[in-house]
Amino acid sequence: MSIKTVYVGSDHAGFALKQPLLARLKGGFPTIEFQDCGTNGTDSVDYPNFAEKVAKLVAAAQEGRGILICGSGLGMCIAANKIKGIRATSSWNIESARLSREHNDSNIICLGARLISEDLAFELVKEWLNTGFLGDRHSRRLEQIRKLEERA
Ligand code: RB5
């Protein structure tokens, strides 16, 4: 199944990257709808609220995907992974973006706006959107993670 919608959220620290990244993604992937889930300015906000919003939309959608941007890409990742069905991963280079899809079937990519450039952010998301899950032994491990969620 192909990706229909990608939900995109940030906190104040990620806002400056979210805006140009959204524009480039809309231009680069015209068949995908990129839905801006806020925040809409640089006033200080709390990242768990945006992680929850995006993660719940991703979990409810078929083949849902999300992008979360904060200062480091770490707080968003921790928060999003609290939502059932979410496999949020933080990427900082092309290989980490590729492996997050091939091995982990990542459904949310988290980016650190204070740590990476706009160009690198676009390349990471491009790699992440264009890479498929390899399945096989990795499916067994994801099933073990799914069971961890049930036992938690
Ligand atoms: C905000 O200052 C910062 O803590 C937040 O954007 C994020 O990096 C947290 O992990």
PDB file of C-alpha atoms in Angstrom, residues 5-141:
ATOM      1  CA  THR A   5      -0.931  11.134   4.290  1.00  0.00           C
ATOM      2  CA  VAL A   6       2.029  12.202   6.374  1.00  0.00           C
ATOM      3  CA  TYR A   7       1.196  14.079   9.589  1.00  0.00           C
ATOM      4  CA  VAL A   8       3.823  16.671  10.499  1.00  0.00           C
ATOM      5  CA  GLY A   9       4.260  18.305  13.903  1.00  0.00           C
ATOM      6  CA  SER A  10       6.853  20.301  15.774  1.00  0.00           C
ATOM      7  CA  ASP A  11       7.373  22.314  18.923  1.00  0.00           C
ATOM      8  CA  HIS A  12       8.744  25.889  18.921  1.00  0.00           C
ATOM      9  CA  ALA A  13      12.306  24.595  18.492  1.00  0.00           C
ATOM     10  CA  GLY A  14      11.300  22.614  15.415  1.00  0.00           C
ATOM     11  CA  PHE A  15       9.061  25.260  13.862  1.00  0.00           C
ATOM     12  CA  ALA A  16      11.823  26.958  11.836  1.00  0.00           C
ATOM     13  CA  LEU A  17      12.640  23.632  10.174  1.00  0.00           C
ATOM     14  CA  LYS A  18       9.042  22.421   9.795  1.00  0.00           C
ATOM     15  CA  GLN A  19       7.977  25.249   7.499  1.00  0.00           C
ATOM     16  CA  PRO A  20      10.665  24.956   4.761  1.00  0.00           C
ATOM     17  CA  LEU A  21      10.713  21.166   5.048  1.00  0.00           C
ATOM     18  CA  LEU A  22       6.955  20.996   4.462  1.00  0.00           C
ATOM     19  CA  ALA A  23       7.289  23.183   1.355  1.00  0.00           C
ATOM     20  CA  ARG A  24      10.059  21.004  -0.074  1.00  0.00           C
ATOM     21  CA  LEU A  25       8.194  17.776   0.675  1.00  0.00           C
ATOM     22  CA  LYS A  26       5.003  19.040  -0.954  1.00  0.00           C
ATOM     23  CA  GLY A  27       7.040  19.874  -4.072  1.00  0.00           C
ATOM     24  CA  GLY A  28       9.009  16.627  -4.028  1.00  0.00           C
ATOM     25  CA  PHE A  29       6.165  14.203  -3.273  1.00  0.00           C
ATOM     26  CA  PRO A  30       3.065  15.547  -5.042  1.00  0.00           C
ATOM     27  CA  THR A  31       1.040  12.331  -4.549  1.00  0.00           C
ATOM     28  CA  ILE A  32       1.367  12.478  -0.748  1.00  0.00           C
ATOM     29  CA  GLU A  33      -0.691  14.828   1.428  1.00  0.00           C
ATOM     30  CA  PHE A  34       1.454  16.469   4.108  1.00  0.00           C
ATOM     31  CA  GLN A  35      -0.812  17.625   6.939  1.00  0.00           C
ATOM     32  CA  ASP A  36       0.568  20.357   9.193  1.00  0.00           C
ATOM     33  CA  CYS A  37      -0.370  19.559  12.814  1.00  0.00           C
ATOM     34  CA  GLY A  38       1.318  22.637  14.355  1.00  0.00           C
ATOM     35  CA  THR A  39       2.805  24.318  16.223  1.00  0.00           C
ATOM     36  CA  ASN A  40       2.290  27.495  14.241  1.00  0.00           C
ATOM     37  CA  GLY A  41       4.888  29.853  15.663  1.00  0.00           C
ATOM     38  CA  THR A  42       7.925  30.258  17.856  1.00  0.00           C
ATOM     39  CA  ASP A  43       6.104  30.748  21.182  1.00  0.00           C
ATOM     40  CA  SER A  44       7.231  28.118  23.656  1.00  0.00           C
ATOM     41  CA  VAL A  45       5.027  24.994  23.662  1.00  0.00           C
ATOM     42  CA  ASP A  46       5.417  21.499  25.107  1.00  0.00           C
ATOM     43  CA  TYR A  47       6.517  18.840  22.625  1.00  0.00           C
ATOM     44  CA  PRO A  48       4.600  15.900  24.211  1.00  0.00           C
ATOM     45  CA  ASN A  49       1.305  17.503  23.109  1.00  0.00           C
ATOM     46  CA  PHE A  50       2.367  17.560  19.461  1.00  0.00           C
ATOM     47  CA  ALA A  51       3.906  14.101  19.660  1.00  0.00           C
ATOM     48  CA  GLU A  52       0.604  12.767  21.008  1.00  0.00           C
ATOM     49  CA  LYS A  53      -1.457  14.486  18.311  1.00  0.00           C
ATOM     50  CA  VAL A  54       0.668  13.219  15.413  1.00  0.00           C
ATOM     51  CA  ALA A  55       1.200   9.738  16.905  1.00  0.00           C
ATOM     52  CA  LYS A  56      -2.533   9.188  17.433  1.00  0.00           C
ATOM     53  CA  LEU A  57      -3.293  10.236  13.851  1.00  0.00           C
ATOM     54  CA  VAL A  58      -0.570   7.917  12.544  1.00  0.00           C
ATOM     55  CA  ALA A  59      -1.770   5.003  14.696  1.00  0.00           C
ATOM     56  CA  ALA A  60      -5.360   5.453  13.493  1.00  0.00           C
ATOM     57  CA  ALA A  61      -4.501   5.710   9.793  1.00  0.00           C
ATOM     58  CA  GLN A  62      -3.848   2.828   7.425  1.00  0.00           C
ATOM     59  CA  GLU A  63      -0.158   2.921   6.512  1.00  0.00           C
ATOM     60  CA  GLY A  64       0.016   6.159   8.508  1.00  0.00           C
ATOM     61  CA  ARG A  65       3.266   8.078   8.688  1.00  0.00           C
ATOM     62  CA  GLY A  66       4.430  11.069  10.691  1.00  0.00           C
ATOM     63  CA  ILE A  67       7.276  13.527  11.007  1.00  0.00           C
ATOM     64  CA  LEU A  68       8.038  15.100  14.383  1.00  0.00           C
ATOM     65  CA  ILE A  69      10.549  17.898  14.850  1.00  0.00           C
ATOM     66  CA  CYS A  70      11.874  19.295  18.114  1.00  0.00           C
ATOM     67  CA  GLY A  71      15.238  20.734  19.104  1.00  0.00           C
ATOM     68  CA  SER A  72      17.040  17.402  19.331  1.00  0.00           C
ATOM     69  CA  GLY A  73      14.562  14.946  17.819  1.00  0.00           C
ATOM     70  CA  LEU A  74      14.742  13.006  21.083  1.00  0.00           C
ATOM     71  CA  GLY A  75      11.905  14.223  23.286  1.00  0.00           C
ATOM     72  CA  MET A  76       9.415  13.835  20.432  1.00  0.00           C
ATOM     73  CA  CYS A  77      10.670  10.291  19.887  1.00  0.00           C
ATOM     74  CA  ILE A  78      10.270   9.284  23.536  1.00  0.00           C
ATOM     75  CA  ALA A  79       6.756  10.752  23.708  1.00  0.00           C
ATOM     76  CA  ALA A  80       5.516   9.323  20.382  1.00  0.00           C
ATOM     77  CA  ASN A  81       6.639   5.818  21.326  1.00  0.00           C
ATOM     78  CA  LYS A  82       4.206   5.860  24.262  1.00  0.00           C
ATOM     79  CA  ILE A  83       1.323   5.567  21.803  1.00  0.00           C
ATOM     80  CA  LYS A  84       0.321   2.009  20.900  1.00  0.00           C
ATOM     81  CA  GLY A  85       1.361   0.995  17.395  1.00  0.00           C
ATOM     82  CA  ILE A  86       3.975   3.699  17.029  1.00  0.00           C
ATOM     83  CA  ARG A  87       7.527   2.939  15.988  1.00  0.00           C
ATOM     84  CA  ALA A  88       9.150   6.355  16.158  1.00  0.00           C
ATOM     85  CA  THR A  89      12.827   6.637  15.299  1.00  0.00           C
ATOM     86  CA  SER A  90      15.291   9.481  15.357  1.00  0.00           C
ATOM     87  CA  SER A  91      17.550   9.875  12.308  1.00  0.00           C
ATOM     88  CA  TRP A  92      20.712  11.918  11.861  1.00  0.00           C
ATOM     89  CA  ASN A  93      22.296  10.438   8.733  1.00  0.00           C
ATOM     90  CA  ILE A  94      21.118   8.616   5.618  1.00  0.00           C
ATOM     91  CA  GLU A  95      21.991   5.172   6.948  1.00  0.00           C
ATOM     92  CA  SER A  96      19.994   5.656  10.150  1.00  0.00           C
ATOM     93  CA  ALA A  97      17.008   6.792   8.057  1.00  0.00           C
ATOM     94  CA  ARG A  98      17.330   3.764   5.738  1.00  0.00           C
ATOM     95  CA  LEU A  99      17.752   1.254   8.573  1.00  0.00           C
ATOM     96  CA  SER A 100      14.810   2.713  10.505  1.00  0.00           C
ATOM     97  CA  ARG A 101      12.618   1.633   7.602  1.00  0.00           C
ATOM     98  CA  GLU A 102      14.341  -1.600   6.522  1.00  0.00           C
ATOM     99  CA  HIS A 103      14.702  -3.108  10.008  1.00  0.00           C
ATOM    100  CA  ASN A 104      12.240  -1.236  12.238  1.00  0.00           C
ATOM    101  CA  ASP A 105       9.367  -0.338   9.890  1.00  0.00           C
ATOM    102  CA  SER A 106       9.494   3.153  11.393  1.00  0.00           C
ATOM    103  CA  ASN A 107       6.189   4.983  11.077  1.00  0.00           C
ATOM    104  CA  ILE A 108       7.357   8.291  12.557  1.00  0.00           C
ATOM    105  CA  ILE A 109      10.684   9.971  11.830  1.00  0.00           C
ATOM    106  CA  CYS A 110      11.927  12.408  14.465  1.00  0.00           C
ATOM    107  CA  LEU A 111      14.333  15.198  13.557  1.00  0.00           C
ATOM    108  CA  GLY A 112      16.434  17.590  15.618  1.00  0.00           C
ATOM    109  CA  ALA A 113      16.105  21.085  14.182  1.00  0.00           C
ATOM    110  CA  ARG A 114      18.973  22.372  16.329  1.00  0.00           C
ATOM    111  CA  LEU A 115      21.299  19.600  15.189  1.00  0.00           C
ATOM    112  CA  ILE A 116      20.812  19.110  11.450  1.00  0.00           C
ATOM    113  CA  SER A 117      20.530  21.362   8.392  1.00  0.00           C
ATOM    114  CA  GLU A 118      17.389  21.843   6.314  1.00  0.00           C
ATOM    115  CA  ASP A 119      19.070  20.084   3.375  1.00  0.00           C
ATOM    116  CA  LEU A 120      19.978  17.054   5.482  1.00  0.00           C
ATOM    117  CA  ALA A 121      16.467  16.945   7.002  1.00  0.00           C
ATOM    118  CA  PHE A 122      14.968  16.802   3.495  1.00  0.00           C
ATOM    119  CA  GLU A 123      17.391  14.046   2.423  1.00  0.00           C
ATOM    120  CA  LEU A 124      16.612  12.009   5.555  1.00  0.00           C
ATOM    121  CA  VAL A 125      12.859  12.216   5.027  1.00  0.00           C
ATOM    122  CA  LYS A 126      13.292  11.399   1.321  1.00  0.00           C
ATOM    123  CA  GLU A 127      15.272   8.250   2.182  1.00  0.00           C
ATOM    124  CA  TRP A 128      12.749   7.308   4.874  1.00  0.00           C
ATOM    125  CA  LEU A 129       9.761   7.750   2.522  1.00  0.00           C
ATOM    126  CA  ASN A 130      11.428   5.843  -0.316  1.00  0.00           C
ATOM    127  CA  THR A 131      12.653   2.848   1.690  1.00  0.00           C
ATOM    128  CA  GLY A 132      10.574  -0.258   2.377  1.00  0.00           C
ATOM    129  CA  PHE A 133      10.487  -2.667   5.320  1.00  0.00           C
ATOM    130  CA  LEU A 134      12.492  -5.853   4.714  1.00  0.00           C
ATOM    131  CA  GLY A 135      10.220  -8.136   6.766  1.00  0.00           C
ATOM    132  CA  ASP A 136      11.536 -11.670   7.442  1.00  0.00           C
ATOM    133  CA  ARG A 137      13.475 -11.838  10.754  1.00  0.00           C
ATOM    134  CA  HIS A 138      12.673  -8.168  11.373  1.00  0.00           C
ATOM    135  CA  SER A 139       8.938  -8.956  11.407  1.00  0.00           C
ATOM    136  CA  ARG A 140       9.502 -11.442  14.219  1.00  0.00           C
ATOM    137  CA  ARG A 141      11.255  -8.763  16.258  1.00  0.00           C
TER     138      ARG A 141
END
